[in-house]
């Protein structure tokens, strides 16, 4: 059981994360209202993975973003219609399809990344270099720990399901 101090700090971190997520969501809603043709954040996240990780099958992409294949299919269809993603035959298995970012998809990604980085740099301009580096390091560490915690929970749930099935049989 964590100490009371740890729970107080965890409560503050949780509260600040909720505040940050709400601010990001509010900004996204505002952006969507001002740019009705803009790609939704969840859909754009697929493009990010395809640019950063290269071509992949839809199932692999769904796993990477922790989503279900039907949602991915709809979102990829939107990106294909916009010309940001293309479908090609998998060279290993011609019956399968690979998804890949187009040149336009990579251009849009790079432009969005540049704008995001400029906004963040502007927000952090008054911070000391040490504070900026500490934020980047701690945020990366927290995100990795959060992701690993999710994976452990999913593994534990899968093991419990298998154990329950074994007991029933």
Tab-separated table of C-alpha atoms in Angstrom:
chain	number	residue	atom	x	y	z
A	1	UNK	CA	0.000	0.000	0.000
A	2	UNK	CA	1.481	3.367	-1.010
A	3	UNK	CA	2.227	5.908	1.681
A	4	UNK	CA	-0.168	8.830	2.164
A	5	UNK	CA	2.409	11.224	0.650
A	6	UNK	CA	2.570	9.072	-2.481
A	7	UNK	CA	-1.221	9.155	-2.779
A	8	UNK	CA	-1.297	12.937	-2.354
A	9	UNK	CA	1.282	13.326	-5.127
A	10	UNK	CA	-0.554	10.791	-7.290
A	11	UNK	CA	-3.757	12.789	-6.780
A	12	UNK	CA	-2.029	15.996	-7.877
A	13	UNK	CA	-0.488	14.314	-10.940
A	14	UNK	CA	-3.862	12.780	-11.818
A	15	UNK	CA	-5.637	16.121	-11.432
A	16	UNK	CA	-3.081	17.888	-13.620
A	17	UNK	CA	-3.291	15.161	-16.265
A	18	UNK	CA	-7.082	15.472	-16.353
A	19	UNK	CA	-6.735	19.241	-16.656
A	20	UNK	CA	-4.214	18.841	-19.504
A	21	UNK	CA	-6.367	16.316	-21.379
A	22	UNK	CA	-9.399	18.615	-21.085
A	23	UNK	CA	-7.392	21.563	-22.405
A	24	UNK	CA	-6.143	19.484	-25.335
A	25	UNK	CA	-9.675	18.252	-26.069
A	26	UNK	CA	-11.052	21.807	-25.906
A	27	UNK	CA	-8.321	23.015	-28.287
A	28	UNK	CA	-9.105	20.132	-30.651
A	29	UNK	CA	-12.838	20.959	-30.670
A	30	UNK	CA	-12.006	24.600	-31.366
A	31	UNK	CA	-9.643	23.604	-34.178
A	32	UNK	CA	-12.247	21.259	-35.717
A	33	UNK	CA	-14.845	24.055	-35.608
A	34	UNK	CA	-12.453	26.455	-37.346
A	35	UNK	CA	-11.280	23.794	-39.842
A	36	UNK	CA	-14.262	21.534	-40.641
A	37	UNK	CA	-12.234	19.528	-43.187
A	38	UNK	CA	-9.460	18.743	-40.694
A	39	UNK	CA	-8.667	15.128	-39.879
A	40	UNK	CA	-9.812	13.986	-36.420
A	41	UNK	CA	-6.998	13.470	-33.899
A	42	UNK	CA	-7.538	9.698	-33.632
A	43	UNK	CA	-7.473	9.347	-37.411
A	44	UNK	CA	-4.394	11.558	-37.695
A	45	UNK	CA	-2.684	9.309	-35.125
A	46	UNK	CA	-2.830	6.492	-37.709
A	47	UNK	CA	-1.012	8.668	-40.233
A	48	UNK	CA	1.642	9.427	-37.601
A	49	UNK	CA	2.260	5.699	-37.108
A	50	UNK	CA	2.460	5.049	-40.837
A	51	UNK	CA	4.925	7.895	-41.365
A	52	UNK	CA	7.086	6.954	-38.367
A	53	UNK	CA	6.927	3.162	-38.609
A	54	UNK	CA	6.457	2.617	-42.345
A	55	UNK	CA	3.877	0.531	-44.197
A	56	UNK	CA	1.950	-2.064	-42.263
A	57	UNK	CA	-1.198	-4.153	-42.317
A	58	UNK	CA	-4.389	-2.805	-40.774
A	59	UNK	CA	-4.317	-5.398	-37.978
A	60	UNK	CA	-0.809	-4.416	-36.980
A	61	UNK	CA	-1.799	-0.750	-37.047
A	62	UNK	CA	-4.843	-1.472	-34.863
A	63	UNK	CA	-2.596	-3.198	-32.309
A	64	UNK	CA	-0.102	-0.322	-32.362
A	65	UNK	CA	-2.777	2.259	-31.541
A	66	UNK	CA	-4.762	-0.018	-29.193
A	67	UNK	CA	-7.918	0.113	-31.310
A	68	UNK	CA	-10.248	-2.355	-32.967
A	69	UNK	CA	-9.931	-3.223	-36.673
A	70	UNK	CA	-13.391	-1.886	-37.632
A	71	UNK	CA	-12.539	1.568	-36.295
A	72	UNK	CA	-9.176	1.483	-38.066
A	73	UNK	CA	-10.855	0.482	-41.311
A	74	UNK	CA	-13.193	3.487	-41.233
A	75	UNK	CA	-10.398	5.887	-40.295
A	76	UNK	CA	-8.017	4.551	-42.943
A	77	UNK	CA	-10.790	4.888	-45.544
A	78	UNK	CA	-10.987	8.583	-44.669
A	79	UNK	CA	-7.209	9.022	-44.950
A	80	UNK	CA	-7.219	7.210	-48.324
A	81	UNK	CA	-10.004	9.487	-49.643
A	82	UNK	CA	-7.931	12.503	-48.567
A	83	UNK	CA	-4.896	11.136	-50.412
A	84	UNK	CA	-2.804	10.878	-47.231
A	85	UNK	CA	-2.604	7.066	-47.176
A	86	UNK	CA	-2.553	4.456	-49.927
A	87	UNK	CA	-3.263	0.746	-50.006
A	88	UNK	CA	-0.781	-1.527	-51.767
A	89	UNK	CA	-0.348	-5.262	-52.126
A	90	UNK	CA	1.837	-6.831	-49.456
A	91	UNK	CA	4.996	-8.056	-51.255
A	92	UNK	CA	5.222	-11.005	-48.847
A	93	UNK	CA	1.563	-12.045	-49.259
A	94	UNK	CA	-0.125	-10.596	-52.349
A	95	UNK	CA	-3.556	-11.375	-50.900
A	96	UNK	CA	-2.925	-8.949	-48.018
A	97	UNK	CA	-2.915	-5.171	-48.149
A	98	UNK	CA	-0.321	-2.815	-46.755
A	99	UNK	CA	-1.157	0.726	-45.703
A	100	UNK	CA	1.422	3.438	-46.351
A	101	UNK	CA	1.611	7.199	-46.045
A	102	UNK	CA	1.661	8.992	-49.392
A	103	UNK	CA	4.032	11.858	-50.185
A	104	UNK	CA	1.155	14.214	-49.352
A	105	UNK	CA	0.567	12.350	-46.087
A	106	UNK	CA	4.226	12.778	-45.140
A	107	UNK	CA	4.076	16.473	-46.088
A	108	UNK	CA	0.966	17.037	-43.936
A	109	UNK	CA	2.587	15.158	-41.062
A	110	UNK	CA	5.800	17.207	-41.260
A	111	UNK	CA	3.873	20.490	-41.436
A	112	UNK	CA	1.716	19.576	-38.427
A	113	UNK	CA	4.770	18.423	-36.501
A	114	UNK	CA	6.586	21.680	-37.242
A	115	UNK	CA	3.611	23.755	-36.086
A	116	UNK	CA	3.206	21.661	-32.925
A	117	UNK	CA	6.884	21.946	-32.079
A	118	UNK	CA	6.826	25.712	-32.601
A	119	UNK	CA	3.804	26.071	-30.255
A	120	UNK	CA	5.415	23.946	-27.554
A	121	UNK	CA	8.751	25.761	-27.888
A	122	UNK	CA	6.897	29.056	-27.503
A	123	UNK	CA	5.133	27.809	-24.351
A	124	UNK	CA	8.436	26.649	-22.849
A	125	UNK	CA	10.473	29.675	-23.928
A	126	UNK	CA	10.453	31.107	-20.388
A	127	UNK	CA	11.627	27.846	-18.839
A	128	UNK	CA	15.285	27.208	-18.098
A	129	UNK	CA	17.050	24.682	-20.359
A	130	UNK	CA	17.343	22.330	-17.364
A	131	UNK	CA	13.576	22.517	-16.726
A	132	UNK	CA	12.784	21.898	-20.414
A	133	UNK	CA	15.064	18.844	-20.461
A	134	UNK	CA	13.656	17.580	-17.161
A	135	UNK	CA	10.093	17.910	-18.467
A	136	UNK	CA	10.950	15.976	-21.637
A	137	UNK	CA	12.712	13.211	-19.688
A	138	UNK	CA	10.065	12.882	-16.971
A	139	UNK	CA	7.182	12.982	-19.447
A	140	UNK	CA	8.819	10.244	-21.539
A	141	UNK	CA	9.389	8.161	-18.419
A	142	UNK	CA	5.819	8.655	-17.191
A	143	UNK	CA	4.373	7.795	-20.607
A	144	UNK	CA	6.472	4.621	-20.843
A	145	UNK	CA	5.467	3.555	-17.342
A	146	UNK	CA	1.815	4.253	-18.151
A	147	UNK	CA	2.026	2.200	-21.336
A	148	UNK	CA	3.800	-0.658	-19.545
A	149	UNK	CA	1.143	-0.611	-16.828
A	150	UNK	CA	-1.547	-0.918	-19.499
A	151	UNK	CA	0.271	-3.860	-21.068
A	152	UNK	CA	0.643	-5.610	-17.702
A	153	UNK	CA	-3.072	-5.080	-16.998
A	154	UNK	CA	-4.009	-6.485	-20.392
A	155	UNK	CA	-1.724	-9.476	-19.865
A	156	UNK	CA	-3.204	-10.097	-16.410
A	157	UNK	CA	-6.745	-9.883	-17.808
A	158	UNK	CA	-5.847	-12.327	-20.590
A	159	UNK	CA	-4.291	-14.730	-18.078
A	160	UNK	CA	-7.383	-14.504	-15.854
A	161	UNK	CA	-9.598	-15.278	-18.854
A	162	UNK	CA	-7.473	-18.306	-19.707
A	163	UNK	CA	-7.510	-19.471	-16.060
A	164	UNK	CA	-11.291	-19.063	-15.893
A	165	UNK	CA	-11.728	-21.037	-19.117
A	166	UNK	CA	-9.465	-23.797	-17.789
A	167	UNK	CA	-11.514	-24.022	-14.572
A	168	UNK	CA	-14.768	-24.325	-16.581
A	169	UNK	CA	-13.445	-27.137	-18.776
